[in-house]
PDB file of N, CA and C in Angstrom:
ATOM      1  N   UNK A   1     208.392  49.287  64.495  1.00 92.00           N
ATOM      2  CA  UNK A   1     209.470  49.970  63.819  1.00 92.00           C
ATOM      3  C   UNK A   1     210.187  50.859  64.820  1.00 92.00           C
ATOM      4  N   UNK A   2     211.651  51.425  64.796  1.00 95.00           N
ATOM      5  CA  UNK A   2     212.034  51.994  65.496  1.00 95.00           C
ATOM      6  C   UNK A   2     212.594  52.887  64.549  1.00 95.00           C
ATOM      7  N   UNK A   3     213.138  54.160  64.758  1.00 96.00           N
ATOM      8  CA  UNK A   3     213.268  55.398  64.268  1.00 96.00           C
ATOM      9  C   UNK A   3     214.494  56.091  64.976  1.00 96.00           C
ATOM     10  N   UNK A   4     215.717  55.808  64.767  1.00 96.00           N
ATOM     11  CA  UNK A   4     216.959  56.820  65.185  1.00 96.00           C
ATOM     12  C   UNK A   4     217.174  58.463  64.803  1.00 96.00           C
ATOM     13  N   UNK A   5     216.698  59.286  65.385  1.00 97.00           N
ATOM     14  CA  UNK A   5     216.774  60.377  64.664  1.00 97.00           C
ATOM     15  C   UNK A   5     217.789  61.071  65.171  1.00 97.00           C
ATOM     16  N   UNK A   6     218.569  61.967  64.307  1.00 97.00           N
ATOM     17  CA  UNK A   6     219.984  62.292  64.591  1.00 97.00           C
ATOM     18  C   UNK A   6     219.324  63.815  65.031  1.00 97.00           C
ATOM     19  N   UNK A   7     219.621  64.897  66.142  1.00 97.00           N
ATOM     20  CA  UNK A   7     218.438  66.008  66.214  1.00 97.00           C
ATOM     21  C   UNK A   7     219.599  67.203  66.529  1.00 97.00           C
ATOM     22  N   UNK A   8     219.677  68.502  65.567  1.00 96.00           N
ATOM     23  CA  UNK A   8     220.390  69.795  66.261  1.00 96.00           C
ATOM     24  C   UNK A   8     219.695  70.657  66.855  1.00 96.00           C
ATOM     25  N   UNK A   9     220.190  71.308  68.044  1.00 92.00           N
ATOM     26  CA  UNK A   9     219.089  72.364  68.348  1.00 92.00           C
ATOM     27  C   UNK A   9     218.948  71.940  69.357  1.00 92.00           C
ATOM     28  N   UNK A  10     219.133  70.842  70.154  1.00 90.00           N
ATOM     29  CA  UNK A  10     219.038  70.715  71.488  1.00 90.00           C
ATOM     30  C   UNK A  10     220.057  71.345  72.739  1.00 90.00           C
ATOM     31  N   UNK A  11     220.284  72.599  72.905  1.00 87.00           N
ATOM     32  CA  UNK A  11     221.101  72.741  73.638  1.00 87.00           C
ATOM     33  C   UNK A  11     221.108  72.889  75.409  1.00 87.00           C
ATOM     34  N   UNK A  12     220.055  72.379  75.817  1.00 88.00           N
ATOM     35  CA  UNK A  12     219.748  72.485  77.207  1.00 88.00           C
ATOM     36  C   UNK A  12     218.471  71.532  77.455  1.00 88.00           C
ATOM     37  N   UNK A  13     218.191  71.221  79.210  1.00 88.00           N
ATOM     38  CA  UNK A  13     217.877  70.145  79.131  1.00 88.00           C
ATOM     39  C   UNK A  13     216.369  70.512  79.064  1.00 88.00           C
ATOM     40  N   UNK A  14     215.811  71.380  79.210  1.00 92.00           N
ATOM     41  CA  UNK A  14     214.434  72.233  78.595  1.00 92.00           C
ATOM     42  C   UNK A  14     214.325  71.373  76.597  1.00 92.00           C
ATOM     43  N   UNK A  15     214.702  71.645  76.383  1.00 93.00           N
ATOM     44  CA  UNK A  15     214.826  71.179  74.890  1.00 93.00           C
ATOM     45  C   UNK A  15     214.678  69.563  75.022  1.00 93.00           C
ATOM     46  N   UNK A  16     215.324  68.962  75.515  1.00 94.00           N
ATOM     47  CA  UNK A  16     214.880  67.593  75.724  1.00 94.00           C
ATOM     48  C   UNK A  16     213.631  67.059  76.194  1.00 94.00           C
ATOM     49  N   UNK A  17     213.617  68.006  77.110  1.00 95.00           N
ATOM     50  CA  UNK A  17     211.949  67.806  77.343  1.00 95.00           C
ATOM     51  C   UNK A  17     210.891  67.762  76.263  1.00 95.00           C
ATOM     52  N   UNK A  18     211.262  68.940  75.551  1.00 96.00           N
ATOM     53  CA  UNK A  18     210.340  69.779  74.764  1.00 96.00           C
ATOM     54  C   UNK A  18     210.356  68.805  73.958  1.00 96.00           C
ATOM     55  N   UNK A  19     211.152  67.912  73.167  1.00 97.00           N
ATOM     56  CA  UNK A  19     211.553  67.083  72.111  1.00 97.00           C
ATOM     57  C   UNK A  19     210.384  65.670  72.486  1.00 97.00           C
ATOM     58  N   UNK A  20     210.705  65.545  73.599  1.00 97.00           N
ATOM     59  CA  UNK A  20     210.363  64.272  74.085  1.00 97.00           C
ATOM     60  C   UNK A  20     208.667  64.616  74.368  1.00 97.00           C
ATOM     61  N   UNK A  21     208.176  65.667  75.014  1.00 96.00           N
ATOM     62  CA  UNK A  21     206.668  66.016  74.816  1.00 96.00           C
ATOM     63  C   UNK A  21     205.912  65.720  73.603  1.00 96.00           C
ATOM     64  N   UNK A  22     206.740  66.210  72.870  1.00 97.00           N
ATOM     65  CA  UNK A  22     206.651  66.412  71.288  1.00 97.00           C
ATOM     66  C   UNK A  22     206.313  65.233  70.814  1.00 97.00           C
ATOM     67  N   UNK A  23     207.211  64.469  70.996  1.00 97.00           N
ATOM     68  CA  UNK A  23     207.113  62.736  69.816  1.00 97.00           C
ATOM     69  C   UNK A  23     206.249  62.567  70.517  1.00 97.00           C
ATOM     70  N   UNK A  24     205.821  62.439  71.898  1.00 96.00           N
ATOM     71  CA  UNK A  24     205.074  61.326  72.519  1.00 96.00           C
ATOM     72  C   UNK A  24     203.190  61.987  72.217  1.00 96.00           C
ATOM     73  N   UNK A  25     203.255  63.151  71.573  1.00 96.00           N
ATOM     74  CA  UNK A  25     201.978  63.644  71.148  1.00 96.00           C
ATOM     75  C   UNK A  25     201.886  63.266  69.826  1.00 96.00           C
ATOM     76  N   UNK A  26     202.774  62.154  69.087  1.00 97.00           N
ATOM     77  CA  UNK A  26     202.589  62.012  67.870  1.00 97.00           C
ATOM     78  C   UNK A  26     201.721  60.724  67.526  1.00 97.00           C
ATOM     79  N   UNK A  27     200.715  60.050  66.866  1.00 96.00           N
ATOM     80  CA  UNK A  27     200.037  59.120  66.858  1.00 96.00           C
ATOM     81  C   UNK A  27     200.970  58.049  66.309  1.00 96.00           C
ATOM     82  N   UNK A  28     200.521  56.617  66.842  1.00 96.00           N
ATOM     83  CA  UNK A  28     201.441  56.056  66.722  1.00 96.00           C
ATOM     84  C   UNK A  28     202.680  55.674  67.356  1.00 96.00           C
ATOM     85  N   UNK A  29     203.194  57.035  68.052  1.00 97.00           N
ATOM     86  CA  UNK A  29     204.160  56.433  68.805  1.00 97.00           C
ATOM     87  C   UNK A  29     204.194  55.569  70.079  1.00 97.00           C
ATOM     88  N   UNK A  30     204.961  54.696  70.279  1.00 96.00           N
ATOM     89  CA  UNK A  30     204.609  53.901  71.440  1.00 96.00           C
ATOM     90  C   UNK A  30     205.868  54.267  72.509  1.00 96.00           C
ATOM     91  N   UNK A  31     206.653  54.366  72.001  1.00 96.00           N
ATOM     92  CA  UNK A  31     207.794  55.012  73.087  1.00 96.00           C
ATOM     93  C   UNK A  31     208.797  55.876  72.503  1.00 96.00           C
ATOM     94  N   UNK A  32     209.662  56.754  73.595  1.00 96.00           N
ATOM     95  CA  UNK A  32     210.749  57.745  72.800  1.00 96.00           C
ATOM     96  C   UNK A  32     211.896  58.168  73.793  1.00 96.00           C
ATOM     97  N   UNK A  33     212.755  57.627  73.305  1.00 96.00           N
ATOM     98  CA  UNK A  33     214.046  57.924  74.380  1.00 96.00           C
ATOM     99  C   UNK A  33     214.735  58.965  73.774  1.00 96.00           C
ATOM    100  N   UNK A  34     214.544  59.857  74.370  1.00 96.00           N
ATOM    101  CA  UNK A  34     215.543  60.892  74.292  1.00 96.00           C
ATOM    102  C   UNK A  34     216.721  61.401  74.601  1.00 96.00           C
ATOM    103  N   UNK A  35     218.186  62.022  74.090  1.00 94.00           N
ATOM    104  CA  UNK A  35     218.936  62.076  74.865  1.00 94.00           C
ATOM    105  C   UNK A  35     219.549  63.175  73.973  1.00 94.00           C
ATOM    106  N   UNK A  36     220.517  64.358  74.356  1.00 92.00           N
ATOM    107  CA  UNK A  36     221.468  65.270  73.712  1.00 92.00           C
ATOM    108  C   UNK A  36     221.348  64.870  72.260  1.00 92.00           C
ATOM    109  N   UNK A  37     221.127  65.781  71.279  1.00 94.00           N
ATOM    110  CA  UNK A  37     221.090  65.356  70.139  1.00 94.00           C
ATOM    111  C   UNK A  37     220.641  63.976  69.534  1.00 94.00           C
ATOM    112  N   UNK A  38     219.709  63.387  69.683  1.00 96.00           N
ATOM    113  CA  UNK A  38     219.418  61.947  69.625  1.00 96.00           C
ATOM    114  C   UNK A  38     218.209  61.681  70.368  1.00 96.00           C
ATOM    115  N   UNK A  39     216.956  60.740  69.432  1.00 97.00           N
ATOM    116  CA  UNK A  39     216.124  60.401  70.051  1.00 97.00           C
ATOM    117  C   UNK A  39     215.708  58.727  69.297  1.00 97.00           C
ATOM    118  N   UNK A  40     215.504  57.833  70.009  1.00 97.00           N
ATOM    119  CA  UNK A  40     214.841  56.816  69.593  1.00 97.00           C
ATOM    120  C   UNK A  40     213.311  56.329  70.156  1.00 97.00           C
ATOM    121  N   UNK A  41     212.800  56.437  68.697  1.00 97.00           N
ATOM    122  CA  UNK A  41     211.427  56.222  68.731  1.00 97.00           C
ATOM    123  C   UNK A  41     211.096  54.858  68.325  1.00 97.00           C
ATOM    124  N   UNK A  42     210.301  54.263  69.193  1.00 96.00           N
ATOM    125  CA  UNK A  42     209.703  52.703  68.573  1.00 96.00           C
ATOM    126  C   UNK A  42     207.987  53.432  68.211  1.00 96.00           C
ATOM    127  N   UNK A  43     207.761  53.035  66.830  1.00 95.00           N
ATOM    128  CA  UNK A  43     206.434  53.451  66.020  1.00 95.00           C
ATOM    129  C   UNK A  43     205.655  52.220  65.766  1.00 95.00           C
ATOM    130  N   UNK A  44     204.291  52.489  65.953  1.00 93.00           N
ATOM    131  CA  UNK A  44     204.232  51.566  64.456  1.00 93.00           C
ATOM    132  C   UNK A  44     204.119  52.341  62.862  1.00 93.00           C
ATOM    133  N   UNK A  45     203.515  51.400  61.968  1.00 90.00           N
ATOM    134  CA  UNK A  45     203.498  51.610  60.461  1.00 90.00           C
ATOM    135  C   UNK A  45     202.945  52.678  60.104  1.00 90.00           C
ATOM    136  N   UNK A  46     201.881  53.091  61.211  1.00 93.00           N
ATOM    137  CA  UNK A  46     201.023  54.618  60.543  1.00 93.00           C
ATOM    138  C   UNK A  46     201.697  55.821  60.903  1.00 93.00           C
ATOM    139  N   UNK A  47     202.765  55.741  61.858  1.00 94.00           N
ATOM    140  CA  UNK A  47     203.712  56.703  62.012  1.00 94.00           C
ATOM    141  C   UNK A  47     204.441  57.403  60.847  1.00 94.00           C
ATOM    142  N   UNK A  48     204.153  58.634  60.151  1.00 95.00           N
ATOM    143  CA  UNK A  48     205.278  58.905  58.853  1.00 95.00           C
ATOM    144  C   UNK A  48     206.740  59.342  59.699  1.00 95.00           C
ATOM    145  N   UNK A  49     207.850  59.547  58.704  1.00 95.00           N
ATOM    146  CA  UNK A  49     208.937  60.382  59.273  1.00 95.00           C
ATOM    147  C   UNK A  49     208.595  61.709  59.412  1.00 95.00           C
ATOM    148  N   UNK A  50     207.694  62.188  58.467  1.00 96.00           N
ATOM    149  CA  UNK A  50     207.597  63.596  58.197  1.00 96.00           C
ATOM    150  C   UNK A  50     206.732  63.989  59.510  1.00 96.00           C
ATOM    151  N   UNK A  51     205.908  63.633  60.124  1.00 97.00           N
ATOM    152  CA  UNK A  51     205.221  63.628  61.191  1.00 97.00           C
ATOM    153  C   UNK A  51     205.889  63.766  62.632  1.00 97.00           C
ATOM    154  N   UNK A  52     207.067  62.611  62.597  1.00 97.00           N
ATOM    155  CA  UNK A  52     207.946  62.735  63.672  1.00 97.00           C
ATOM    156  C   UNK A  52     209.004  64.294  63.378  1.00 97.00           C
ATOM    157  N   UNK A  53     209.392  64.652  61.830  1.00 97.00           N
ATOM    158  CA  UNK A  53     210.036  66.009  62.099  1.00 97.00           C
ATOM    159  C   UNK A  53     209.382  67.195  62.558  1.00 97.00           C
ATOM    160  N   UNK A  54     207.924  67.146  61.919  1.00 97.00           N
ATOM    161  CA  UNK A  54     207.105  68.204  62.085  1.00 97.00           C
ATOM    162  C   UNK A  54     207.485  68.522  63.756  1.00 97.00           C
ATOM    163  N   UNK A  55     206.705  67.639  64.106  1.00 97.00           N
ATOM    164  CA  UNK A  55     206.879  67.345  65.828  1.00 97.00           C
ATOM    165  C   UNK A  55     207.956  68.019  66.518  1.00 97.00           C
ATOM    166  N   UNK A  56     209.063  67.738  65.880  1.00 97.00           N
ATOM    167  CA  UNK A  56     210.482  67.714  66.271  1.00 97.00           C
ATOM    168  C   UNK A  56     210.344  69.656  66.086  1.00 97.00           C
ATOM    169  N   UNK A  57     210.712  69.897  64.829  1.00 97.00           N
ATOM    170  CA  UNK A  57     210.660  71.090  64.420  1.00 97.00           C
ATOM    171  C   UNK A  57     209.706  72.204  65.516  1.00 97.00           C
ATOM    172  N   UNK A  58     208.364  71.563  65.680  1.00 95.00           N
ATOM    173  CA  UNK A  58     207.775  72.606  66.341  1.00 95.00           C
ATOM    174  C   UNK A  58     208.112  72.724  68.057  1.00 95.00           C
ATOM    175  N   UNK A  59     209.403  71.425  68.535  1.00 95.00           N
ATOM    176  CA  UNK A  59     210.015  71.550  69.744  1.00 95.00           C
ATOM    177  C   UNK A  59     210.959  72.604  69.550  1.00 95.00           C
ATOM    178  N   UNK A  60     211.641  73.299  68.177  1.00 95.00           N
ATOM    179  CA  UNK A  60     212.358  74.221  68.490  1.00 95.00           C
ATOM    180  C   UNK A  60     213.623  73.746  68.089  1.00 95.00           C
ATOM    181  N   UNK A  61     213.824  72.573  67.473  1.00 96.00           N
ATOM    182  CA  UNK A  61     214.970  71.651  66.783  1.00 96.00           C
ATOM    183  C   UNK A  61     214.709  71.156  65.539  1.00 96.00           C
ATOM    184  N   UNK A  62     215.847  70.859  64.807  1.00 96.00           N
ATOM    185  CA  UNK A  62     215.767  70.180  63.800  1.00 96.00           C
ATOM    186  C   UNK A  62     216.223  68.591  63.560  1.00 96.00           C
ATOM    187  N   UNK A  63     215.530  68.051  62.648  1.00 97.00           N
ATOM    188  CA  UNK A  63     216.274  66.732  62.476  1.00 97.00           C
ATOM    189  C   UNK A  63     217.140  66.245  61.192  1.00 97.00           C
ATOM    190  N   UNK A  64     218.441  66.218  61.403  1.00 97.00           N
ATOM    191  CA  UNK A  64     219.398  66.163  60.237  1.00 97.00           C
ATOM    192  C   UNK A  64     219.501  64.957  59.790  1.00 97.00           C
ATOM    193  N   UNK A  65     219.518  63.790  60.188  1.00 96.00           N
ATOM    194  CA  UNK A  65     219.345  62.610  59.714  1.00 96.00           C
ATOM    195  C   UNK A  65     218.144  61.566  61.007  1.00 96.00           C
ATOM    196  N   UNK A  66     217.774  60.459  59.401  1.00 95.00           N
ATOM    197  CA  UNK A  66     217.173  59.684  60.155  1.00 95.00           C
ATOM    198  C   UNK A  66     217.385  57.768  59.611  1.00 95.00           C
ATOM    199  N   UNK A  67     217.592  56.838  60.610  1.00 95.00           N
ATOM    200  CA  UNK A  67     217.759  55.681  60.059  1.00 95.00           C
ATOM    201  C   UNK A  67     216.496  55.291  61.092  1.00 95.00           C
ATOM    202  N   UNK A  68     215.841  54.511  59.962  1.00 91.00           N
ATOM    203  CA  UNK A  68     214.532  53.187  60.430  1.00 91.00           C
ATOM    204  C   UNK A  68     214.899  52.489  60.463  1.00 91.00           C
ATOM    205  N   UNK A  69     214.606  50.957  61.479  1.00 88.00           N
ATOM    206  CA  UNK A  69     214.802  49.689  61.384  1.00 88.00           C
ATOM    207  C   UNK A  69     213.790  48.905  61.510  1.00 88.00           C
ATOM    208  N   UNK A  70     213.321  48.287  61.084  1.00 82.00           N
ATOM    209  CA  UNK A  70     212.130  47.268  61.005  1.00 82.00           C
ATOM    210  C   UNK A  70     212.078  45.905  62.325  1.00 82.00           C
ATOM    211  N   UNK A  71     211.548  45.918  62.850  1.00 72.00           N
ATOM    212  CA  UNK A  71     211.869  45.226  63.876  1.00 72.00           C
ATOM    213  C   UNK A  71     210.295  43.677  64.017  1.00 72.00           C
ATOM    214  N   UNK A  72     210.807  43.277  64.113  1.00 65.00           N
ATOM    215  CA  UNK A  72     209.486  42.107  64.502  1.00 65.00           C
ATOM    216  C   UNK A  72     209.175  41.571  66.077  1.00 65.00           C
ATOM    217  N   UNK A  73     207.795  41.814  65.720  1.00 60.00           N
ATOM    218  CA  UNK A  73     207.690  41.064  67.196  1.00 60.00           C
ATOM    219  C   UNK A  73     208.433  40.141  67.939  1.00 60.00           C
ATOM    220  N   UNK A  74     208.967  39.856  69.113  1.00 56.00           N
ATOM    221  CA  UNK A  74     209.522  38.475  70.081  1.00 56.00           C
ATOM    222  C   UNK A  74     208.275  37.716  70.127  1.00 56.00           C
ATOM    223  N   UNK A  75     208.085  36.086  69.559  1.00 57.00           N
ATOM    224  CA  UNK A  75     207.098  35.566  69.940  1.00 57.00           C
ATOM    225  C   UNK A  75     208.003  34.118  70.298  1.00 57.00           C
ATOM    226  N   UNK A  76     207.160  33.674  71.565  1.00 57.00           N
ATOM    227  CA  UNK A  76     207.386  31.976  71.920  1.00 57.00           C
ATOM    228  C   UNK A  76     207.741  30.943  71.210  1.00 57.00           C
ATOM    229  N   UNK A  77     208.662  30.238  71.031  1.00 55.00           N
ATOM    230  CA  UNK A  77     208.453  28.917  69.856  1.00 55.00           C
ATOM    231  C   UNK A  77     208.081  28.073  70.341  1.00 55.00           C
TER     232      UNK A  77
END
């Protein structure tokens, strides 16, 4: 699954860090790109949203919106 989270509160590049420390201490996550207001997370299923805000929140930001996308494995045919 991947996770677009829309994020305020990032105003320096300390905060990005902090954001990005953050998700990547969250279980579940497998990767997290971060950038100015904006982070994309690829999860899997045991990942909640509420888990990724907590996270977020205790970097010192908030998260104002969020879109999931369901994604499936690439396999060989």
């Amino acid at each position: 699954m991947v996770s677009i989270l829309t994020i305020s509160g990032m105003v320096a590049v300390r905060a990005k860090r902090a954001v990005f420390t953050a998700l990547a201490g969250v279980p579940g996550v497998l990767s997290a790109e971060v950038d100015m207001g904006r982070a994309v997370v690829e999860h899997d299923a045991s990942t909640t949203l509420e888990a990724l805000r907590e996270a977020i929140t205790l970097a010192g930001c908030e998260v104002t919106s969020v879109k999931t996308e369901r994604r499936l494995p690439l396999t060989d045919l």
